[in-house]
Amino acid sequence: MDRIPSTGTSVEALLGTCVHKAFEEVYLARLHGRVLSEDEALAVYEKEWAAGIQGQVAFRDARYAPEDWRRTGVECVTTYYRAHAPFDAEKTVAVEKRVGFPLPVPDPATGAIEEYRIEGFVDRLALAPDGCFEVHDYKTGGSLPTQAQKDADWQLAIYDIAVREAWPDAPGVRLVWHYVRHGRAIVSTRTAGQLAALKLEIAALIRTIRADRAFEPRKSPLCDWCDYREACPLFKHLEAYAKLPADERRHEGGVALADAFAELEARKKALRAEVHAIEAEEERLKAEIVAYAQARDVRALAGSDCEVEVHSRDDLKFPTRTAAADKVALMEEELRETPVWPLVSRVDPKLVVEVQQSGSLSADLARLLKSWLDRWSRRETLWTVRVKRRREAADE
């Protein structure tokens, strides 16, 4: 979106690109009536790998050398080729095909309809013998997800919508993920109701993005394979740190600040542990003092240079959401049926904002709620500083 040029790629991304290129050439040849041999398919892979490995490639796991990764790709191509040759189980329509569909999104405030275009690239689109379209996607990662995870996956379901829009007379669409490292395929389908619900989810996400004012970076497991870490606010200082000579690292400004803050956090943690131990000892002594006072009918104990008073009062304790959520729900439900509820219920600002941003309100209600928020809320930036030790530092 920001047109930031990539300074390199990860070895995982390079592996995926090279394997995809081999499969692309295999199916393009089949589309024109020719079946590439296994050696020809591997030659495509090896050519792509030889060119790509000359560039700036990031290796996040030092345990594996470039040759290990190259062999992994060879195994991916070989395993898939031997399982699917001569590649005639279904008829390939296109490879790396761009597909998409229009999505009307109503503005919750005005009711006006704005149309968005949802697009993506399908690794391979095919026609099965039963007339159904198949969306094939090739994964070279090491993980193998479950059937349930793929049944809930958005990516190919979005392509499903696009295929049905392009060919509305198709009897069906199958979604096929090929996990080529494992030699496994996971097949899933979507109902018309599921696709309609997905469109609503996408529209809601678009409204949320449009309403947002700050686009903070969010860490995910995919960050380890990102080509833009040097430009990302979450990682660019970490990447710069890794490139510094070891004897210069502690003197860099950000490193010095992080080290000083981490030291204070460690001291706080040690003090909290000490306070916790003191409080536990206090509780033990308190129980002994109460027992002593009750046995002797006293409410004050004399110390060498102090007095310890003992007081008691009756208090009401209620079930808590942490310990007894079901009881709390019943308690609240019972109270809602009484005239007391309006007196004890409270405004939940977070819930109000969620409702206002959900897009589910009428235009009049949305304007009313926005006016209320404008009067009673103000926007400010909150900064949070936390310490998280790097894995390699923790292992030293």
Short mmCIF file of C-alpha atoms in Angstrom, two decimals:
data_model
loop_
_atom_site.label_atom_id
_atom_site.label_comp_id
_atom_site.label_asym_id
_atom_site.label_seq_id
_atom_site.Cartn_x
_atom_site.Cartn_y
_atom_site.Cartn_z
CA MET A 1 0.00 0.00 0.00
CA ASP A 2 2.82 2.41 0.91
CA ARG A 3 4.95 1.30 -2.07
CA ILE A 4 7.92 0.65 0.23
CA PRO A 5 10.66 -1.09 -1.77
CA SER A 6 11.75 -4.43 -0.34
CA THR A 7 15.43 -4.67 0.58
CA GLY A 8 15.45 -8.46 0.48
CA THR A 9 13.41 -11.54 1.17
CA SER A 10 13.28 -14.40 3.63
CA VAL A 11 14.51 -17.85 2.70
CA GLU A 12 10.99 -19.17 3.37
CA ALA A 13 9.54 -16.71 0.85
CA LEU A 14 12.25 -17.59 -1.68
CA LEU A 15 11.49 -21.29 -1.27
CA GLY A 16 7.78 -20.66 -1.86
CA THR A 17 8.42 -18.51 -4.93
CA CYS A 18 10.70 -21.10 -6.55
CA VAL A 19 8.34 -24.02 -5.89
CA HIS A 20 5.37 -22.02 -7.17
CA LYS A 21 7.28 -21.16 -10.35
CA ALA A 22 7.97 -24.84 -11.00
CA PHE A 23 4.29 -25.74 -10.58
CA GLU A 24 3.27 -22.77 -12.74
CA GLU A 25 5.46 -23.98 -15.61
CA VAL A 26 4.19 -27.56 -15.21
CA TYR A 27 0.55 -26.51 -15.53
CA LEU A 28 1.17 -23.93 -18.25
CA ALA A 29 2.80 -26.67 -20.31
CA ARG A 30 -0.11 -29.05 -19.56
CA LEU A 31 -2.53 -26.32 -20.62
CA HIS A 32 -0.82 -26.40 -24.03
CA GLY A 33 -0.84 -30.19 -24.31
CA ARG A 34 2.64 -30.98 -23.04
CA VAL A 35 3.66 -32.82 -19.86
CA LEU A 36 6.96 -31.63 -18.45
CA SER A 37 9.21 -34.37 -17.14
CA GLU A 38 10.19 -34.45 -13.48
CA ASP A 39 13.69 -33.33 -14.44
CA GLU A 40 12.28 -30.38 -16.39
CA ALA A 41 10.14 -29.32 -13.44
CA LEU A 42 13.16 -29.56 -11.14
CA ALA A 43 15.24 -27.57 -13.63
CA VAL A 44 12.73 -24.71 -13.39
CA TYR A 45 13.00 -24.82 -9.61
CA GLU A 46 16.81 -24.96 -9.63
CA LYS A 47 17.05 -22.03 -12.05
CA GLU A 48 14.77 -19.87 -9.89
CA TRP A 49 16.64 -20.87 -6.74
CA ALA A 50 20.08 -20.15 -8.22
CA ALA A 51 18.96 -16.65 -9.23
CA GLY A 52 17.13 -15.88 -6.00
CA ILE A 53 19.78 -17.07 -3.56
CA GLN A 54 22.22 -14.52 -5.02
CA GLY A 55 20.11 -11.69 -3.60
CA GLN A 56 19.69 -10.45 -0.04
CA VAL A 57 18.07 -13.43 1.68
CA ALA A 58 17.34 -13.49 5.42
CA PHE A 59 17.88 -16.73 7.34
CA ARG A 60 16.04 -16.52 10.68
CA ASP A 61 17.10 -19.96 11.85
CA ALA A 62 20.87 -20.40 11.88
CA ARG A 63 20.54 -24.17 12.28
CA TYR A 64 19.76 -24.61 8.59
CA ALA A 65 22.08 -23.71 5.73
CA PRO A 66 21.01 -22.53 2.24
CA GLU A 67 21.61 -26.05 0.90
CA ASP A 68 19.14 -27.46 3.45
CA TRP A 69 16.47 -25.08 2.17
CA ARG A 70 17.28 -25.87 -1.47
CA ARG A 71 16.85 -29.59 -0.81
CA THR A 72 13.53 -28.91 0.93
CA GLY A 73 12.27 -27.26 -2.25
CA VAL A 74 13.49 -30.18 -4.37
CA GLU A 75 11.54 -32.56 -2.12
CA CYS A 76 8.42 -30.37 -2.45
CA VAL A 77 8.56 -30.42 -6.25
CA THR A 78 9.41 -34.13 -6.43
CA THR A 79 6.70 -35.20 -3.97
CA TYR A 80 4.00 -33.20 -5.75
CA TYR A 81 5.11 -34.21 -9.24
CA ARG A 82 5.06 -37.93 -8.48
CA ALA A 83 1.66 -37.70 -6.82
CA HIS A 84 -0.05 -35.76 -9.63
CA ALA A 85 1.65 -36.53 -12.95
CA PRO A 86 0.44 -36.50 -15.72
CA PHE A 87 -1.65 -33.65 -14.25
CA ASP A 88 -4.94 -34.59 -15.92
CA ALA A 89 -7.16 -35.24 -12.88
CA GLU A 90 -8.82 -31.91 -13.64
CA LYS A 91 -8.54 -29.37 -16.45
CA THR A 92 -6.46 -26.30 -15.61
CA VAL A 93 -8.22 -23.08 -16.59
CA ALA A 94 -5.48 -20.64 -15.56
CA VAL A 95 -2.45 -20.23 -13.31
CA GLU A 96 -1.72 -17.11 -11.25
CA LYS A 97 -5.16 -15.82 -12.25
CA ARG A 98 -6.39 -12.50 -10.96
CA VAL A 99 -9.97 -12.76 -9.68
CA GLY A 100 -12.26 -10.38 -7.85
CA PHE A 101 -15.74 -9.11 -7.20
CA PRO A 102 -17.49 -5.83 -6.32
CA LEU A 103 -18.66 -5.39 -2.73
CA PRO A 104 -21.20 -2.66 -1.89
CA VAL A 105 -20.63 -1.26 1.61
CA PRO A 106 -23.30 1.02 3.14
CA ASP A 107 -22.17 4.04 5.17
CA PRO A 108 -23.80 3.66 8.62
CA ALA A 109 -24.12 7.42 9.08
CA THR A 110 -25.57 8.45 5.71
CA GLY A 111 -26.84 5.19 4.27
CA ALA A 112 -24.95 5.90 1.04
CA ILE A 113 -23.54 2.86 -0.76
CA GLU A 114 -19.85 2.81 -1.65
CA GLU A 115 -18.56 0.01 -3.85
CA TYR A 116 -15.22 -1.66 -3.18
CA ARG A 117 -13.32 -4.12 -5.34
CA ILE A 118 -12.02 -7.26 -3.61
CA GLU A 119 -9.26 -8.94 -5.61
CA GLY A 120 -6.55 -11.57 -5.34
CA PHE A 121 -4.47 -14.04 -7.32
CA VAL A 122 -5.35 -17.73 -7.51
CA ASP A 123 -2.36 -20.08 -7.79
CA ARG A 124 -4.34 -22.35 -10.10
CA LEU A 125 -7.96 -22.44 -11.22
CA ALA A 126 -9.24 -25.76 -12.58
CA LEU A 127 -12.40 -27.49 -13.77
CA ALA A 128 -13.13 -30.90 -12.27
CA PRO A 129 -14.85 -33.68 -14.27
CA ASP A 130 -18.12 -33.02 -12.38
CA GLY A 131 -18.19 -29.42 -13.66
CA CYS A 132 -17.19 -27.83 -10.35
CA PHE A 133 -14.46 -25.24 -10.26
CA GLU A 134 -11.47 -25.91 -8.03
CA VAL A 135 -9.30 -23.21 -6.47
CA HIS A 136 -5.84 -24.68 -5.83
CA ASP A 137 -3.39 -23.03 -3.45
CA TYR A 138 0.16 -24.28 -2.79
CA LYS A 139 1.76 -23.97 0.64
CA THR A 140 5.44 -24.70 1.27
CA GLY A 141 5.48 -23.95 4.99
CA GLY A 142 6.33 -26.52 7.62
CA SER A 143 3.01 -26.43 9.47
CA LEU A 144 0.00 -28.58 8.58
CA PRO A 145 -3.29 -27.01 9.71
CA THR A 146 -6.41 -28.93 10.66
CA GLN A 147 -9.53 -29.39 8.55
CA ALA A 148 -11.43 -27.11 10.94
CA GLN A 149 -8.91 -24.31 10.45
CA LYS A 150 -9.25 -24.48 6.68
CA ASP A 151 -13.04 -24.67 6.90
CA ALA A 152 -12.88 -21.25 8.62
CA ASP A 153 -10.21 -19.76 6.33
CA TRP A 154 -11.05 -16.49 4.59
CA GLN A 155 -8.50 -16.50 1.76
CA LEU A 156 -9.80 -19.15 -0.61
CA ALA A 157 -13.39 -18.46 0.44
CA ILE A 158 -12.94 -14.96 -0.99
CA TYR A 159 -11.74 -16.55 -4.24
CA ASP A 160 -14.83 -18.80 -4.09
CA ILE A 161 -17.05 -15.70 -4.17
CA ALA A 162 -15.09 -14.31 -7.13
CA VAL A 163 -15.36 -17.56 -9.10
CA ARG A 164 -19.12 -17.78 -8.53
CA GLU A 165 -19.51 -14.15 -9.63
CA ALA A 166 -17.58 -14.89 -12.84
CA TRP A 167 -19.34 -18.21 -13.56
CA PRO A 168 -22.75 -18.10 -11.84
CA ASP A 169 -23.89 -21.29 -13.59
CA ALA A 170 -21.10 -23.38 -12.01
CA PRO A 171 -22.55 -26.29 -9.97
CA GLY A 172 -20.06 -25.68 -7.19
CA VAL A 173 -16.60 -24.58 -6.08
CA ARG A 174 -14.05 -26.63 -4.17
CA LEU A 175 -11.17 -25.06 -2.26
CA VAL A 176 -7.97 -27.11 -2.26
CA TRP A 177 -4.87 -26.34 -0.19
CA HIS A 178 -1.78 -28.37 -1.12
CA TYR A 179 0.71 -28.64 1.75
CA VAL A 180 3.52 -29.86 -0.45
CA ARG A 181 6.09 -30.49 2.27
CA HIS A 182 3.70 -33.02 3.76
CA GLY A 183 2.26 -34.40 0.53
CA ARG A 184 -1.22 -33.61 1.83
CA ALA A 185 -4.19 -31.74 0.37
CA ILE A 186 -7.03 -30.27 2.42
CA VAL A 187 -10.33 -29.77 0.59
CA SER A 188 -13.13 -27.51 1.80
CA THR A 189 -16.37 -26.06 0.46
CA ARG A 190 -18.62 -23.15 1.40
CA THR A 191 -22.41 -22.83 1.37
CA ALA A 192 -24.20 -19.81 -0.08
CA GLY A 193 -25.06 -18.78 3.48
CA GLN A 194 -21.43 -18.94 4.58
CA LEU A 195 -20.33 -16.81 1.63
CA ALA A 196 -23.07 -14.24 2.32
CA ALA A 197 -21.91 -14.06 5.96
CA LEU A 198 -18.31 -13.63 4.79
CA LYS A 199 -19.32 -10.67 2.63
CA LEU A 200 -20.89 -9.05 5.69
CA GLU A 201 -17.71 -9.69 7.70
CA ILE A 202 -15.57 -8.11 4.98
CA ALA A 203 -17.90 -5.09 4.79
CA ALA A 204 -17.74 -4.67 8.58
CA LEU A 205 -13.94 -4.85 8.45
CA ILE A 206 -13.88 -2.18 5.73
CA ARG A 207 -16.05 0.09 7.89
CA THR A 208 -13.74 -0.47 10.86
CA ILE A 209 -10.68 0.39 8.78
CA ARG A 210 -12.38 3.50 7.37
CA ALA A 211 -13.34 4.64 10.88
CA ASP A 212 -9.85 4.08 12.29
CA ARG A 213 -7.49 7.02 12.65
CA ALA A 214 -4.31 5.30 13.74
CA PHE A 215 -2.88 2.24 12.04
CA GLU A 216 -0.51 0.83 14.60
CA PRO A 217 1.63 -2.16 13.61
CA ARG A 218 0.39 -5.44 15.05
CA LYS A 219 2.73 -8.35 15.67
CA SER A 220 1.77 -11.78 14.37
CA PRO A 221 3.50 -15.12 13.73
CA LEU A 222 3.98 -14.02 10.11
CA CYS A 223 6.36 -11.24 11.17
CA ASP A 224 9.27 -13.69 11.19
CA TRP A 225 8.89 -14.06 7.41
CA CYS A 226 8.27 -10.41 6.55
CA ASP A 227 10.48 -8.65 4.00
CA TYR A 228 9.84 -5.22 5.51
CA ARG A 229 11.15 -5.60 9.07
CA GLU A 230 13.76 -2.87 8.50
CA ALA A 231 10.95 -0.39 7.75
CA CYS A 232 8.49 -1.60 10.42
CA PRO A 233 8.30 0.39 13.69
CA LEU A 234 8.10 -2.90 15.60
CA PHE A 235 11.32 -4.31 14.18
CA LYS A 236 13.54 -1.69 12.56
CA HIS A 237 15.50 -0.91 15.74
CA LEU A 238 15.90 -4.65 16.42
CA GLU A 239 17.20 -5.14 12.89
CA ALA A 240 19.62 -2.22 13.29
CA TYR A 241 20.79 -3.64 16.65
CA ALA A 242 21.54 -7.01 15.06
CA LYS A 243 23.83 -5.34 12.50
CA LEU A 244 25.87 -3.40 15.09
CA PRO A 245 29.28 -4.77 16.13
CA ALA A 246 28.94 -6.53 19.49
CA ASP A 247 31.23 -4.05 21.27
CA GLU A 248 29.14 -1.07 20.10
CA ARG A 249 25.66 -2.33 20.94
CA ARG A 250 25.43 -1.20 24.58
CA HIS A 251 26.48 2.33 23.65
CA GLU A 252 23.73 2.93 21.08
CA GLY A 253 21.09 5.32 22.44
CA GLY A 254 18.04 3.09 22.12
CA VAL A 255 19.89 0.07 23.48
CA ALA A 256 21.06 2.04 26.52
CA LEU A 257 17.51 3.23 27.20
CA ALA A 258 16.07 -0.27 26.85
CA ASP A 259 18.74 -1.75 29.13
CA ALA A 260 18.16 0.91 31.81
CA PHE A 261 14.40 0.41 31.71
CA ALA A 262 14.75 -3.38 31.82
CA GLU A 263 17.02 -3.10 34.86
CA LEU A 264 14.40 -1.01 36.69
CA GLU A 265 11.69 -3.52 35.76
CA ALA A 266 13.85 -6.34 37.11
CA ARG A 267 14.35 -4.46 40.37
CA LYS A 268 10.60 -3.83 40.62
CA LYS A 269 9.94 -7.52 40.05
CA ALA A 270 12.38 -8.46 42.83
CA LEU A 271 10.75 -5.96 45.19
CA ARG A 272 7.27 -7.23 44.31
CA ALA A 273 8.40 -10.74 45.17
CA GLU A 274 9.71 -9.47 48.50
CA VAL A 275 6.45 -7.59 49.17
CA HIS A 276 4.47 -10.73 48.29
CA ALA A 277 6.49 -12.75 50.80
CA ILE A 278 5.96 -10.08 53.46
CA GLU A 279 2.20 -10.00 52.79
CA ALA A 280 2.01 -13.79 53.06
CA GLU A 281 3.80 -13.63 56.40
CA GLU A 282 1.41 -10.84 57.49
CA GLU A 283 -1.60 -13.01 56.63
CA ARG A 284 -0.19 -15.86 58.69
CA LEU A 285 0.41 -13.55 61.66
CA LYS A 286 -3.01 -11.92 61.25
CA ALA A 287 -4.71 -15.32 61.56
CA GLU A 288 -2.73 -16.05 64.73
CA ILE A 289 -3.55 -12.60 66.17
CA VAL A 290 -7.29 -13.01 65.49
CA ALA A 291 -7.28 -16.45 67.10
CA TYR A 292 -5.37 -15.09 70.11
CA ALA A 293 -7.75 -12.13 70.46
CA GLN A 294 -10.89 -14.26 70.18
CA ALA A 295 -9.64 -16.79 72.71
CA ARG A 296 -8.89 -14.05 75.26
CA ASP A 297 -11.72 -11.64 74.37
CA VAL A 298 -9.34 -8.76 73.62
CA ARG A 299 -9.32 -6.25 70.76
CA ALA A 300 -5.81 -4.86 71.19
CA LEU A 301 -2.45 -6.47 71.74
CA ALA A 302 0.43 -4.65 73.40
CA GLY A 303 3.78 -4.84 71.69
CA SER A 304 7.15 -3.77 73.05
CA ASP A 305 6.70 -0.29 71.61
CA CYS A 306 3.38 -0.53 69.77
CA GLU A 307 -0.24 -1.63 69.94
CA VAL A 308 -2.02 -3.88 67.47
CA GLU A 309 -5.76 -3.33 67.32
CA VAL A 310 -8.18 -5.99 66.12
CA HIS A 311 -11.45 -4.90 64.50
CA SER A 312 -14.26 -6.82 62.86
CA ARG A 313 -17.25 -5.88 60.71
CA ASP A 314 -19.87 -7.75 58.73
CA ASP A 315 -19.58 -7.48 54.94
CA LEU A 316 -21.43 -8.88 51.92
CA LYS A 317 -19.53 -10.99 49.43
CA PHE A 318 -20.89 -11.79 45.96
CA PRO A 319 -19.99 -14.35 43.32
CA THR A 320 -17.29 -13.05 40.99
CA ARG A 321 -17.03 -13.35 37.22
CA THR A 322 -13.67 -15.04 37.61
CA ALA A 323 -14.76 -17.73 40.06
CA ALA A 324 -18.47 -18.15 39.24
CA ALA A 325 -19.44 -16.53 35.93
CA ASP A 326 -22.66 -18.56 35.65
CA LYS A 327 -23.87 -17.34 39.05
CA VAL A 328 -23.04 -13.74 38.14
CA ALA A 329 -25.09 -14.08 34.93
CA LEU A 330 -28.08 -15.45 36.82
CA MET A 331 -27.73 -12.74 39.46
CA GLU A 332 -27.68 -10.01 36.80
CA GLU A 333 -30.59 -11.57 34.89
CA GLU A 334 -32.69 -11.66 38.04
CA LEU A 335 -31.89 -8.04 38.85
CA ARG A 336 -32.77 -6.90 35.32
CA GLU A 337 -36.37 -7.98 35.92
CA THR A 338 -36.74 -5.49 38.77
CA PRO A 339 -37.17 -1.68 38.78
CA VAL A 340 -33.83 -1.49 40.57
CA TRP A 341 -31.83 -2.28 37.44
CA PRO A 342 -31.86 1.27 35.94
CA LEU A 343 -30.41 2.53 39.22
CA VAL A 344 -27.51 0.10 39.38
CA SER A 345 -26.64 -0.44 35.72
CA ARG A 346 -23.69 1.54 34.38
CA VAL A 347 -22.40 2.98 31.12
CA ASP A 348 -19.68 0.91 29.49
CA PRO A 349 -17.73 3.37 27.28
CA LYS A 350 -15.92 0.60 25.40
CA LEU A 351 -19.23 -1.07 24.51
CA VAL A 352 -20.70 2.27 23.38
CA VAL A 353 -17.77 2.82 21.01
CA GLU A 354 -18.04 -0.75 19.66
CA VAL A 355 -21.74 -0.26 18.93
CA GLN A 356 -21.05 3.10 17.29
CA GLN A 357 -18.39 1.58 15.02
CA SER A 358 -20.27 -1.63 14.25
CA GLY A 359 -22.31 -0.13 11.44
CA SER A 360 -25.46 -1.76 12.77
CA LEU A 361 -27.26 1.46 13.78
CA SER A 362 -29.66 3.49 11.68
CA ALA A 363 -28.41 6.83 10.37
CA ASP A 364 -30.38 8.78 13.03
CA LEU A 365 -29.13 6.63 15.91
CA ALA A 366 -25.56 6.76 14.59
CA ARG A 367 -25.67 10.58 14.49
CA LEU A 368 -27.18 10.70 18.00
CA LEU A 369 -24.51 8.41 19.41
CA LYS A 370 -21.72 10.30 17.64
CA SER A 371 -23.00 13.55 19.14
CA TRP A 372 -22.97 11.96 22.61
CA LEU A 373 -19.41 10.69 22.09
CA ASP A 374 -18.27 14.11 20.89
CA ARG A 375 -19.63 15.74 24.05
CA TRP A 376 -18.36 13.24 26.59
CA SER A 377 -15.15 11.85 25.15
CA ARG A 378 -11.81 13.20 24.12
CA ARG A 379 -9.13 11.52 22.08
CA GLU A 380 -5.64 11.20 23.50
CA THR A 381 -2.57 9.09 22.83
CA LEU A 382 -1.60 6.62 25.52
CA TRP A 383 1.92 5.23 25.56
CA THR A 384 2.78 1.87 27.14
CA VAL A 385 6.32 0.68 27.83
CA ARG A 386 6.95 -2.99 28.52
CA VAL A 387 10.02 -5.19 28.78
CA LYS A 388 10.30 -8.44 26.89
CA ARG A 389 13.60 -10.25 26.91
CA ARG A 390 14.80 -11.61 23.62
CA ARG A 391 14.93 -15.37 23.42
CA GLU A 392 18.65 -15.47 22.76
CA ALA A 393 19.32 -13.18 25.72
CA ALA A 394 17.24 -15.40 28.01
CA ASP A 395 19.23 -18.46 26.91
CA GLU A 396 22.63 -16.92 27.67
#
